[in-house]
Coordinates of C-alpha atoms in Angstrom, one line a residue:
X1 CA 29.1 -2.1 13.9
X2 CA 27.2 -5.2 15.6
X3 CA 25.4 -7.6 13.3
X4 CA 21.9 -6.7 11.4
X5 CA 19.0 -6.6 13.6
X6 CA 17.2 -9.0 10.9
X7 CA 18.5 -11.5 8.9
X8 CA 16.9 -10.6 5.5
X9 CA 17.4 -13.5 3.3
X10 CA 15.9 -12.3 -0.2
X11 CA 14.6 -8.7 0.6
X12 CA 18.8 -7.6 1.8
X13 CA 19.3 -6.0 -1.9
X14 CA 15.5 -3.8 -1.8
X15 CA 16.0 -2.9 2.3
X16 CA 20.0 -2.4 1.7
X17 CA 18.8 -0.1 -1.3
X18 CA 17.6 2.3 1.1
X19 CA 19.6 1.7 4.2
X20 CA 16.6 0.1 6.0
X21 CA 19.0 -1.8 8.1
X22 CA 20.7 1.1 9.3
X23 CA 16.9 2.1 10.8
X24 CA 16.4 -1.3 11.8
X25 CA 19.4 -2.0 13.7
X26 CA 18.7 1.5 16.0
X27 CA 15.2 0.2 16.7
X28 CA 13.3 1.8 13.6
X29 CA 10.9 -0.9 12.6
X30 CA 7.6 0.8 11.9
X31 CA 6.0 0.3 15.4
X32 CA 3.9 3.2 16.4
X33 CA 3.0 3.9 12.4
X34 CA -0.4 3.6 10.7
X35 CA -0.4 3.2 7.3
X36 CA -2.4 2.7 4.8
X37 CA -2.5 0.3 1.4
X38 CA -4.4 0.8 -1.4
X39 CA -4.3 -1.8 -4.2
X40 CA -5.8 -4.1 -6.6
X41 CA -6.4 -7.0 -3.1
X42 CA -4.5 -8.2 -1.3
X43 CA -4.9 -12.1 -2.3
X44 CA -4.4 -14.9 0.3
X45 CA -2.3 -12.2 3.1
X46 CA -5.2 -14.0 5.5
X47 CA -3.0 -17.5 5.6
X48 CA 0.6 -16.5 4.2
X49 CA 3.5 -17.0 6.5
X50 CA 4.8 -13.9 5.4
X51 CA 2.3 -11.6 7.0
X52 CA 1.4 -14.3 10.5
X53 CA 3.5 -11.3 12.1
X54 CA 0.9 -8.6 11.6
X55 CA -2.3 -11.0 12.0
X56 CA -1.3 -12.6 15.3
X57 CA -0.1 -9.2 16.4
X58 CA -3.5 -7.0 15.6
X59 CA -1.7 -5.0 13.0
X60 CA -4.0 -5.2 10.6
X61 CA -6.5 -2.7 11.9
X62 CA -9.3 -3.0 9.1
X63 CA -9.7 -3.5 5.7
X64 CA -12.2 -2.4 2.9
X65 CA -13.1 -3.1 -0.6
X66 CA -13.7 -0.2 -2.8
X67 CA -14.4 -2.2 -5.6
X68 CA -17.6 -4.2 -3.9
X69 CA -18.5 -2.6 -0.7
X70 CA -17.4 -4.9 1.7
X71 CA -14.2 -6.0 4.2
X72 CA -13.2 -8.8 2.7
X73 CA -9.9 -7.7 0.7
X74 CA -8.4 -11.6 0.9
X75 CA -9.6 -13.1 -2.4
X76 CA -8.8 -10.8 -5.0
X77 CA -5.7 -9.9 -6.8
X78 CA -2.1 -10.2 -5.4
X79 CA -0.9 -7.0 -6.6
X80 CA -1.6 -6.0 -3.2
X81 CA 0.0 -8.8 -1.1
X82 CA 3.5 -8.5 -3.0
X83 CA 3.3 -5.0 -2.3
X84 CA 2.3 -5.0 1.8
X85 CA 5.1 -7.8 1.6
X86 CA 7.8 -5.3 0.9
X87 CA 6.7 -3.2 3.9
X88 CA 5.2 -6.0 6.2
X89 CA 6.8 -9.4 5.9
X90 CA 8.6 -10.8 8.8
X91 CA 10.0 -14.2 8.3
X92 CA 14.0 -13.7 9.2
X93 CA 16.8 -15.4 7.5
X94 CA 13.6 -15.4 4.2
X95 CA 12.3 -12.5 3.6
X96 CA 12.0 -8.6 5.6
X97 CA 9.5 -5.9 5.2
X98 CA 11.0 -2.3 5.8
X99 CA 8.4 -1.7 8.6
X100 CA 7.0 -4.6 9.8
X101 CA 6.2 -3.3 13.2
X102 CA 3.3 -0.7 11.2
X103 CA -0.1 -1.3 11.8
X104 CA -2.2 -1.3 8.1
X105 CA -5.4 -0.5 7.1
X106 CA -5.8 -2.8 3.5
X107 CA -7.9 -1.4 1.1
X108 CA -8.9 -2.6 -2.5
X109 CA -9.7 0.5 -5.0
X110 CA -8.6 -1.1 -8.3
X111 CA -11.0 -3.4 -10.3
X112 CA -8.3 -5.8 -12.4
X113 CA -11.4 -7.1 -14.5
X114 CA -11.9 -3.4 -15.8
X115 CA -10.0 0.0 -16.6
X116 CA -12.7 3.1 -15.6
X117 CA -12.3 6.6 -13.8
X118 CA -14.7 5.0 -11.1
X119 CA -11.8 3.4 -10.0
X120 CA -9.5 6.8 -9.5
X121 CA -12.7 8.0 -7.4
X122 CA -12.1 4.6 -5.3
X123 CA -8.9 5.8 -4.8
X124 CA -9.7 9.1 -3.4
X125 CA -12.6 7.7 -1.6
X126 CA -9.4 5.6 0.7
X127 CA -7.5 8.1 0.9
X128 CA -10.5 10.1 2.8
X129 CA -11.5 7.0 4.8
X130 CA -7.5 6.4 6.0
X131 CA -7.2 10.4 6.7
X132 CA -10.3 10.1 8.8
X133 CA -8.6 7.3 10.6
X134 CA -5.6 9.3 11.0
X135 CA -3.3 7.3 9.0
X136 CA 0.9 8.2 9.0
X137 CA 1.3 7.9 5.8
X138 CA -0.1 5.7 2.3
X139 CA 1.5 3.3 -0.1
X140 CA -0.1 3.1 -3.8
X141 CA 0.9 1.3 -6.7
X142 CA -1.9 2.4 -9.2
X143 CA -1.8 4.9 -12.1
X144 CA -4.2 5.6 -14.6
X145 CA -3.6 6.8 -18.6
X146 CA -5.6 4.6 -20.4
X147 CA -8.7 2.8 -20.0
X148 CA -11.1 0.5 -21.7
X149 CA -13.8 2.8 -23.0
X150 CA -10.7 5.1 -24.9
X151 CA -13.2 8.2 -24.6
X152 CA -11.5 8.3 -20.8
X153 CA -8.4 8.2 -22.1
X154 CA -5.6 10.7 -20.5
X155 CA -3.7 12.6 -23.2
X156 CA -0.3 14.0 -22.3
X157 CA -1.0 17.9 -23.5
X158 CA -4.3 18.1 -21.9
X159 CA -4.7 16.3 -18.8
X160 CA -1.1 14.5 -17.7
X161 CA 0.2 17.3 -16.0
X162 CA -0.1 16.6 -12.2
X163 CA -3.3 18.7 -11.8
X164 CA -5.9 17.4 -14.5
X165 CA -6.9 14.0 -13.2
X166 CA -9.0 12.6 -10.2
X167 CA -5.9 10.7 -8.9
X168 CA -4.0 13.6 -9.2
X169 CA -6.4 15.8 -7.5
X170 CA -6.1 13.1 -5.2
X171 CA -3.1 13.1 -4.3
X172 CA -2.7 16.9 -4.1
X173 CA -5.7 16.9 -1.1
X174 CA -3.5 14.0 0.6
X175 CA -0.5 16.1 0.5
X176 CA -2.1 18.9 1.7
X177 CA -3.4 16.7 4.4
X178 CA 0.4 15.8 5.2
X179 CA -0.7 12.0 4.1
X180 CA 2.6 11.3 1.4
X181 CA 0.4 9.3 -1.0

């Protein structure tokens, strides 16, 4: 077999978990694929190295803040940015994103200063905006059990059960939609 397509420097172990090389190396980089992110921000992505790929090449086809009503998604958390950097980062021989051909749409649902259901209604609010943008398929690193006012709080017999809660309500309508949240 010829050499890797990518040189991956740090990200060989989490792409080689996977076999992402074996995709890459027959020309399966992402490119074609929309996909949406939906995180806690996606802090600094605007002047990282790691994502000049994406931003030079118009892959980053709009972005939204849940939490405030407005596009900028830059400033806030990094949860976000470490993980689009597992999908989207392009620096060879340093670090490789499993798709980093995709084109993303970035939006910010969770509000780090705060745990409320309003932010599980975020959620589903971005998952209706990317399925009206006709998104391949989502990436979400959020889950909700506990929050700061406890009378919210998820119990295990009555509402942890896949069904019960807005994310997983969610998350059913996305599949149904053929979205893979």
């Amino acid at each position: 077999m010829a050499a890797d397509y990518y040189s991956y420097g740090q990200s060989y172990g989490q792409v080689h978990l996977h076999n992402g090389e074996f995709l890459h190396n027959r020309g399966f980089r992402g490119q074609g694929m929309h996909m949406a992110v939906l995180d806690a921000g996606f802090f600094n992505y605007l002047t990282l190295p790691t994502f000049d790929s994406i931003r030079n090449n118009g892959q980053v086809l709009g972005t939204w803040d849940f939490v405030t009503g407005n596009t900028s998604v830059n400033e806030d958390n990094s949860h976000g940015t470490s993980c689009l950097s597992t999908i989207a980062a392009n620096m060879p021989g340093t670090f490789m994103g499993t798709a980093p051909k995709t084109s993303f749409y970035l939006y910010r649902t969770e509000d780090v200063n705060s745990e409320y259901p309003i932010e599980e209604q975020n959620w589903v609010a971005g998952m209706e905006r990317a399925d009206s943008l006709g998104i391949d398929i989502s990436s979400t690193s959020l889950g909700y059990f506990t929050f700061d006012n406890p009378v919210f709080n998820y119990t295990y017999a009555t509402h942890l059960n896949g069904n019960s809660t807005i994310s997983a309500k969610g998350a059913d309508f996305a599949a149904k939609k053929e979205l893979y949240a």
